[in-house]
């Protein structure tokens, strides 16, 4: 499947590090965030000038070290890192001068069709990455989703003196939330999706959102 054809799906495809397994089909906003899914780990070279988008376990160990080693007592089912430099991969970030976005993320399955990803992002070529640009990136992606019926963006307190932005999406039968904030010169992102039949209430979903943010905020 070509990157252009994937962009016409709910949101843009995203790196495998941040993508859940097949069971986590609820994570549309998470799983379709970047146009990188076509790059296999075997073909991806994280060294030298960036010529292709992709991800692989251990590609950028320093970034992977910023991802929590556990959530709710469990290790991530996936942990890897990668980079994006193509027009499809950067999407709205390119308009802000971002030329090589690097990222690392871990994914946890929290239900049969529910899960979360905890990730960090940085820009290594171009200006320092602004959390507002990542917020714009995900919000734009979410608004392209054909099953999205509601999107709300609000402030979200992280810790004393640190505030982030939260994007809440109702995507079909799934509550989906993305929380973005600055952390140690990088941008931290917690992405959470829960099938309504599994989580039952928005209040229960909110509890998991807070727990995911706390895990990544450290």
PDB file of C-alpha atoms in Angstrom:
ATOM      1  CA  UNK A   1       0.000   0.000   0.000  1.00  0.00           C
ATOM      2  CA  UNK A   2       1.444   3.368  -0.970  1.00  0.00           C
ATOM      3  CA  UNK A   3       1.818   6.248   1.550  1.00  0.00           C
ATOM      4  CA  UNK A   4      -0.689   8.307  -0.419  1.00  0.00           C
ATOM      5  CA  UNK A   5      -3.335   5.592  -0.282  1.00  0.00           C
ATOM      6  CA  UNK A   6      -2.779   5.171   3.458  1.00  0.00           C
ATOM      7  CA  UNK A   7      -3.254   8.906   3.992  1.00  0.00           C
ATOM      8  CA  UNK A   8      -6.799   8.549   2.733  1.00  0.00           C
ATOM      9  CA  UNK A   9      -7.651   6.224   5.634  1.00  0.00           C
ATOM     10  CA  UNK A  10      -8.850   7.549   8.986  1.00  0.00           C
ATOM     11  CA  UNK A  11      -5.591   9.258   9.804  1.00  0.00           C
ATOM     12  CA  UNK A  12      -2.021   8.929   8.550  1.00  0.00           C
ATOM     13  CA  UNK A  13      -0.207   5.630   9.227  1.00  0.00           C
ATOM     14  CA  UNK A  14       2.437   5.753  11.888  1.00  0.00           C
ATOM     15  CA  UNK A  15       5.630   4.063  12.983  1.00  0.00           C
ATOM     16  CA  UNK A  16       5.517   0.509  14.250  1.00  0.00           C
ATOM     17  CA  UNK A  17       7.021   1.598  17.558  1.00  0.00           C
ATOM     18  CA  UNK A  18       3.842   3.493  18.284  1.00  0.00           C
ATOM     19  CA  UNK A  19       1.501   1.118  16.488  1.00  0.00           C
ATOM     20  CA  UNK A  20      -0.495  -1.481  18.419  1.00  0.00           C
ATOM     21  CA  UNK A  21      -0.910  -5.070  17.257  1.00  0.00           C
ATOM     22  CA  UNK A  22      -3.936  -6.187  15.274  1.00  0.00           C
ATOM     23  CA  UNK A  23      -6.015  -6.560  18.437  1.00  0.00           C
ATOM     24  CA  UNK A  24      -5.702  -2.844  19.119  1.00  0.00           C
ATOM     25  CA  UNK A  25      -7.833  -1.737  16.202  1.00  0.00           C
ATOM     26  CA  UNK A  26      -9.352   0.872  18.509  1.00  0.00           C
ATOM     27  CA  UNK A  27      -6.190   2.958  18.328  1.00  0.00           C
ATOM     28  CA  UNK A  28      -6.947   4.609  14.980  1.00  0.00           C
ATOM     29  CA  UNK A  29      -5.580   7.977  16.005  1.00  0.00           C
ATOM     30  CA  UNK A  30      -2.509   6.279  17.420  1.00  0.00           C
ATOM     31  CA  UNK A  31      -1.975   3.634  14.784  1.00  0.00           C
ATOM     32  CA  UNK A  32      -2.442   5.974  11.833  1.00  0.00           C
ATOM     33  CA  UNK A  33      -0.438   8.994  12.863  1.00  0.00           C
ATOM     34  CA  UNK A  34       2.514   8.797  10.463  1.00  0.00           C
ATOM     35  CA  UNK A  35       3.040   7.651   6.879  1.00  0.00           C
ATOM     36  CA  UNK A  36       5.770   5.252   7.894  1.00  0.00           C
ATOM     37  CA  UNK A  37       4.078   1.875   8.080  1.00  0.00           C
ATOM     38  CA  UNK A  38       5.396   0.795   4.672  1.00  0.00           C
ATOM     39  CA  UNK A  39       9.013   0.855   5.854  1.00  0.00           C
ATOM     40  CA  UNK A  40      10.038  -2.490   7.301  1.00  0.00           C
ATOM     41  CA  UNK A  41      12.551  -2.665  10.114  1.00  0.00           C
ATOM     42  CA  UNK A  42      14.901  -4.635   7.847  1.00  0.00           C
ATOM     43  CA  UNK A  43      14.986  -1.828   5.259  1.00  0.00           C
ATOM     44  CA  UNK A  44      15.262   1.014   7.744  1.00  0.00           C
ATOM     45  CA  UNK A  45      18.722   2.499   8.340  1.00  0.00           C
ATOM     46  CA  UNK A  46      18.752   4.968  11.274  1.00  0.00           C
ATOM     47  CA  UNK A  47      22.284   6.215  10.501  1.00  0.00           C
ATOM     48  CA  UNK A  48      23.462   8.971   8.174  1.00  0.00           C
ATOM     49  CA  UNK A  49      21.298  11.563   6.437  1.00  0.00           C
ATOM     50  CA  UNK A  50      17.595  10.767   6.544  1.00  0.00           C
ATOM     51  CA  UNK A  51      16.422   9.468   3.177  1.00  0.00           C
ATOM     52  CA  UNK A  52      13.498   7.268   4.209  1.00  0.00           C
ATOM     53  CA  UNK A  53      10.933   7.088   7.020  1.00  0.00           C
ATOM     54  CA  UNK A  54      10.898   4.079   9.290  1.00  0.00           C
ATOM     55  CA  UNK A  55      11.422   2.581  12.725  1.00  0.00           C
ATOM     56  CA  UNK A  56      13.097  -0.396  14.388  1.00  0.00           C
ATOM     57  CA  UNK A  57      13.830  -1.612  17.910  1.00  0.00           C
ATOM     58  CA  UNK A  58      17.051  -0.063  19.167  1.00  0.00           C
ATOM     59  CA  UNK A  59      17.334   2.472  16.340  1.00  0.00           C
ATOM     60  CA  UNK A  60      17.794   5.360  18.787  1.00  0.00           C
ATOM     61  CA  UNK A  61      18.524   3.916  22.257  1.00  0.00           C
ATOM     62  CA  UNK A  62      18.735   7.366  23.875  1.00  0.00           C
ATOM     63  CA  UNK A  63      15.164   8.130  22.846  1.00  0.00           C
ATOM     64  CA  UNK A  64      13.908   4.677  23.812  1.00  0.00           C
ATOM     65  CA  UNK A  65      15.431   5.243  27.260  1.00  0.00           C
ATOM     66  CA  UNK A  66      12.956   8.113  27.744  1.00  0.00           C
ATOM     67  CA  UNK A  67      10.002   5.726  27.361  1.00  0.00           C
ATOM     68  CA  UNK A  68       8.736   4.129  30.603  1.00  0.00           C
ATOM     69  CA  UNK A  69       9.872   0.540  31.090  1.00  0.00           C
ATOM     70  CA  UNK A  70       6.487  -0.438  32.500  1.00  0.00           C
ATOM     71  CA  UNK A  71       2.877   0.666  32.776  1.00  0.00           C
ATOM     72  CA  UNK A  72       0.657  -0.741  35.495  1.00  0.00           C
ATOM     73  CA  UNK A  73       3.381  -3.286  36.245  1.00  0.00           C
ATOM     74  CA  UNK A  74       3.653  -4.566  32.662  1.00  0.00           C
ATOM     75  CA  UNK A  75       6.406  -4.135  30.073  1.00  0.00           C
ATOM     76  CA  UNK A  76       5.448  -2.690  26.672  1.00  0.00           C
ATOM     77  CA  UNK A  77       4.414  -5.195  24.032  1.00  0.00           C
ATOM     78  CA  UNK A  78       6.373  -3.096  21.506  1.00  0.00           C
ATOM     79  CA  UNK A  79       9.239  -0.655  22.002  1.00  0.00           C
ATOM     80  CA  UNK A  80      11.164   0.922  19.159  1.00  0.00           C
ATOM     81  CA  UNK A  81      12.248   4.198  17.628  1.00  0.00           C
ATOM     82  CA  UNK A  82      12.619   5.830  14.266  1.00  0.00           C
ATOM     83  CA  UNK A  83      12.561   8.996  12.228  1.00  0.00           C
ATOM     84  CA  UNK A  84      10.574  10.799   9.551  1.00  0.00           C
ATOM     85  CA  UNK A  85      11.826  13.201   6.901  1.00  0.00           C
ATOM     86  CA  UNK A  86       9.413  12.715   3.986  1.00  0.00           C
ATOM     87  CA  UNK A  87       6.555  15.085   3.170  1.00  0.00           C
ATOM     88  CA  UNK A  88       4.039  12.387   4.136  1.00  0.00           C
ATOM     89  CA  UNK A  89       5.839  11.563   7.350  1.00  0.00           C
ATOM     90  CA  UNK A  90       6.235  15.164   8.501  1.00  0.00           C
ATOM     91  CA  UNK A  91       2.834  16.375   7.247  1.00  0.00           C
ATOM     92  CA  UNK A  92       1.967  19.674   9.013  1.00  0.00           C
ATOM     93  CA  UNK A  93       5.315  19.678  10.837  1.00  0.00           C
ATOM     94  CA  UNK A  94       7.115  20.520   7.595  1.00  0.00           C
ATOM     95  CA  UNK A  95       5.423  23.923   7.509  1.00  0.00           C
ATOM     96  CA  UNK A  96       7.211  24.773  10.788  1.00  0.00           C
ATOM     97  CA  UNK A  97      10.656  23.937   9.417  1.00  0.00           C
ATOM     98  CA  UNK A  98      10.913  20.455  10.903  1.00  0.00           C
ATOM     99  CA  UNK A  99      13.170  18.384   8.642  1.00  0.00           C
ATOM    100  CA  UNK A 100      13.998  15.241  10.622  1.00  0.00           C
ATOM    101  CA  UNK A 101      11.574  14.136  13.306  1.00  0.00           C
ATOM    102  CA  UNK A 102      12.815  11.391  15.614  1.00  0.00           C
ATOM    103  CA  UNK A 103      10.624   9.445  17.988  1.00  0.00           C
ATOM    104  CA  UNK A 104      10.465   6.470  20.305  1.00  0.00           C
ATOM    105  CA  UNK A 105       7.458   4.775  21.800  1.00  0.00           C
ATOM    106  CA  UNK A 106       6.120   1.807  23.671  1.00  0.00           C
ATOM    107  CA  UNK A 107       2.693   0.214  23.315  1.00  0.00           C
ATOM    108  CA  UNK A 108       0.615  -1.575  25.937  1.00  0.00           C
ATOM    109  CA  UNK A 109      -2.532  -3.604  25.375  1.00  0.00           C
ATOM    110  CA  UNK A 110      -5.055  -2.807  28.115  1.00  0.00           C
ATOM    111  CA  UNK A 111      -8.026  -4.721  26.722  1.00  0.00           C
ATOM    112  CA  UNK A 112      -9.072  -6.924  23.848  1.00  0.00           C
ATOM    113  CA  UNK A 113      -9.415  -3.855  21.628  1.00  0.00           C
ATOM    114  CA  UNK A 114      -8.028  -1.143  23.878  1.00  0.00           C
ATOM    115  CA  UNK A 115      -4.523   0.089  24.533  1.00  0.00           C
ATOM    116  CA  UNK A 116      -2.123   2.974  24.878  1.00  0.00           C
ATOM    117  CA  UNK A 117       1.192   4.260  23.594  1.00  0.00           C
ATOM    118  CA  UNK A 118       3.726   6.395  25.454  1.00  0.00           C
ATOM    119  CA  UNK A 119       6.131   8.267  23.207  1.00  0.00           C
ATOM    120  CA  UNK A 120       8.700  11.025  22.916  1.00  0.00           C
ATOM    121  CA  UNK A 121       9.486  13.186  19.889  1.00  0.00           C
ATOM    122  CA  UNK A 122      12.350  15.487  18.951  1.00  0.00           C
ATOM    123  CA  UNK A 123      13.564  17.377  15.896  1.00  0.00           C
ATOM    124  CA  UNK A 124      17.242  16.974  15.037  1.00  0.00           C
ATOM    125  CA  UNK A 125      17.336  19.066  11.844  1.00  0.00           C
ATOM    126  CA  UNK A 126      15.614  22.428  12.049  1.00  0.00           C
ATOM    127  CA  UNK A 127      14.085  24.362  14.966  1.00  0.00           C
ATOM    128  CA  UNK A 128      13.407  22.937  18.401  1.00  0.00           C
ATOM    129  CA  UNK A 129      10.190  20.950  18.384  1.00  0.00           C
ATOM    130  CA  UNK A 130       7.219  22.880  19.765  1.00  0.00           C
ATOM    131  CA  UNK A 131       4.494  20.855  21.545  1.00  0.00           C
ATOM    132  CA  UNK A 132       1.927  23.048  19.759  1.00  0.00           C
ATOM    133  CA  UNK A 133       3.140  21.666  16.412  1.00  0.00           C
ATOM    134  CA  UNK A 134       2.652  18.086  17.580  1.00  0.00           C
ATOM    135  CA  UNK A 135      -0.810  19.020  18.854  1.00  0.00           C
ATOM    136  CA  UNK A 136      -1.630  20.475  15.453  1.00  0.00           C
ATOM    137  CA  UNK A 137      -0.274  17.356  13.754  1.00  0.00           C
ATOM    138  CA  UNK A 138      -2.469  14.948  15.717  1.00  0.00           C
ATOM    139  CA  UNK A 139      -5.546  17.179  15.673  1.00  0.00           C
ATOM    140  CA  UNK A 140      -5.318  17.568  11.898  1.00  0.00           C
ATOM    141  CA  UNK A 141      -4.939  13.802  11.554  1.00  0.00           C
ATOM    142  CA  UNK A 142      -7.932  13.147  13.786  1.00  0.00           C
ATOM    143  CA  UNK A 143     -10.155  15.544  11.853  1.00  0.00           C
ATOM    144  CA  UNK A 144      -9.495  13.513   8.713  1.00  0.00           C
ATOM    145  CA  UNK A 145     -10.990  10.376  10.294  1.00  0.00           C
ATOM    146  CA  UNK A 146     -14.197   9.269   8.579  1.00  0.00           C
ATOM    147  CA  UNK A 147     -15.554   7.684  11.782  1.00  0.00           C
ATOM    148  CA  UNK A 148     -14.682  10.651  14.007  1.00  0.00           C
ATOM    149  CA  UNK A 149     -17.826  12.314  15.342  1.00  0.00           C
ATOM    150  CA  UNK A 150     -16.375  14.544  18.053  1.00  0.00           C
ATOM    151  CA  UNK A 151     -13.059  16.327  18.692  1.00  0.00           C
ATOM    152  CA  UNK A 152     -12.261  18.575  21.655  1.00  0.00           C
ATOM    153  CA  UNK A 153      -8.922  20.141  22.596  1.00  0.00           C
ATOM    154  CA  UNK A 154      -8.334  21.409  26.131  1.00  0.00           C
ATOM    155  CA  UNK A 155      -5.528  22.335  28.510  1.00  0.00           C
ATOM    156  CA  UNK A 156      -4.272  19.474  30.684  1.00  0.00           C
ATOM    157  CA  UNK A 157      -2.155  19.944  33.842  1.00  0.00           C
ATOM    158  CA  UNK A 158       0.895  17.674  33.961  1.00  0.00           C
ATOM    159  CA  UNK A 159       2.740  18.789  37.074  1.00  0.00           C
ATOM    160  CA  UNK A 160       3.523  21.954  38.968  1.00  0.00           C
ATOM    161  CA  UNK A 161       4.419  24.584  36.366  1.00  0.00           C
ATOM    162  CA  UNK A 162       3.920  22.228  33.415  1.00  0.00           C
ATOM    163  CA  UNK A 163       0.770  22.173  31.302  1.00  0.00           C
ATOM    164  CA  UNK A 164      -0.064  20.217  28.184  1.00  0.00           C
ATOM    165  CA  UNK A 165      -2.836  19.921  25.639  1.00  0.00           C
ATOM    166  CA  UNK A 166      -5.363  17.099  25.492  1.00  0.00           C
ATOM    167  CA  UNK A 167      -7.197  16.047  22.340  1.00  0.00           C
ATOM    168  CA  UNK A 168     -10.317  13.960  22.952  1.00  0.00           C
ATOM    169  CA  UNK A 169     -11.767  12.070  20.012  1.00  0.00           C
ATOM    170  CA  UNK A 170     -14.893   9.964  19.742  1.00  0.00           C
ATOM    171  CA  UNK A 171     -13.970   7.602  16.938  1.00  0.00           C
ATOM    172  CA  UNK A 172     -16.780   5.157  16.213  1.00  0.00           C
ATOM    173  CA  UNK A 173     -17.149   3.076  19.372  1.00  0.00           C
ATOM    174  CA  UNK A 174     -13.842   4.189  20.846  1.00  0.00           C
ATOM    175  CA  UNK A 175     -12.839   6.887  23.314  1.00  0.00           C
ATOM    176  CA  UNK A 176      -9.439   8.201  22.169  1.00  0.00           C
ATOM    177  CA  UNK A 177      -7.272  10.786  23.906  1.00  0.00           C
ATOM    178  CA  UNK A 178      -3.871  12.276  23.118  1.00  0.00           C
ATOM    179  CA  UNK A 179      -1.993  14.371  25.688  1.00  0.00           C
ATOM    180  CA  UNK A 180       1.033  16.407  24.545  1.00  0.00           C
ATOM    181  CA  UNK A 181       3.500  18.345  26.700  1.00  0.00           C
ATOM    182  CA  UNK A 182       7.166  19.481  26.851  1.00  0.00           C
ATOM    183  CA  UNK A 183       9.563  17.217  28.756  1.00  0.00           C
ATOM    184  CA  UNK A 184      13.337  17.537  29.092  1.00  0.00           C
ATOM    185  CA  UNK A 185      13.747  19.313  25.750  1.00  0.00           C
ATOM    186  CA  UNK A 186      11.560  16.776  23.960  1.00  0.00           C
ATOM    187  CA  UNK A 187       7.829  16.473  23.395  1.00  0.00           C
ATOM    188  CA  UNK A 188       6.044  13.767  25.367  1.00  0.00           C
ATOM    189  CA  UNK A 189       2.881  12.205  23.997  1.00  0.00           C
ATOM    190  CA  UNK A 190       0.477   9.800  25.697  1.00  0.00           C
ATOM    191  CA  UNK A 191      -2.070   8.199  23.360  1.00  0.00           C
ATOM    192  CA  UNK A 192      -4.933   6.211  24.834  1.00  0.00           C
ATOM    193  CA  UNK A 193      -7.874   4.406  23.227  1.00  0.00           C
ATOM    194  CA  UNK A 194     -10.606   2.374  24.900  1.00  0.00           C
ATOM    195  CA  UNK A 195     -13.500   0.601  23.262  1.00  0.00           C
ATOM    196  CA  UNK A 196     -16.675   1.793  24.958  1.00  0.00           C
ATOM    197  CA  UNK A 197     -17.891  -1.797  25.415  1.00  0.00           C
ATOM    198  CA  UNK A 198     -14.725  -2.534  27.411  1.00  0.00           C
ATOM    199  CA  UNK A 199     -14.358   0.684  29.415  1.00  0.00           C
ATOM    200  CA  UNK A 200     -18.109   1.444  29.778  1.00  0.00           C
ATOM    201  CA  UNK A 201     -17.804   5.106  30.831  1.00  0.00           C
ATOM    202  CA  UNK A 202     -15.875   8.222  29.885  1.00  0.00           C
ATOM    203  CA  UNK A 203     -14.943   8.606  33.557  1.00  0.00           C
ATOM    204  CA  UNK A 204     -13.228   5.207  33.496  1.00  0.00           C
ATOM    205  CA  UNK A 205     -11.393   6.212  30.322  1.00  0.00           C
ATOM    206  CA  UNK A 206     -10.240   9.421  32.021  1.00  0.00           C
ATOM    207  CA  UNK A 207      -8.701   7.399  34.854  1.00  0.00           C
ATOM    208  CA  UNK A 208      -6.527   5.542  32.340  1.00  0.00           C
ATOM    209  CA  UNK A 209      -5.616   8.800  30.590  1.00  0.00           C
ATOM    210  CA  UNK A 210      -4.322  10.216  33.871  1.00  0.00           C
ATOM    211  CA  UNK A 211      -2.439   7.018  34.716  1.00  0.00           C
ATOM    212  CA  UNK A 212      -0.775   6.988  31.272  1.00  0.00           C
ATOM    213  CA  UNK A 213       0.278  10.628  31.608  1.00  0.00           C
ATOM    214  CA  UNK A 214       1.638   9.989  35.105  1.00  0.00           C
ATOM    215  CA  UNK A 215       3.668   7.035  33.831  1.00  0.00           C
ATOM    216  CA  UNK A 216       5.280   9.078  31.056  1.00  0.00           C
ATOM    217  CA  UNK A 217       5.677  12.244  33.131  1.00  0.00           C
ATOM    218  CA  UNK A 218       7.592  10.242  35.725  1.00  0.00           C
TER     219      UNK A 218
END
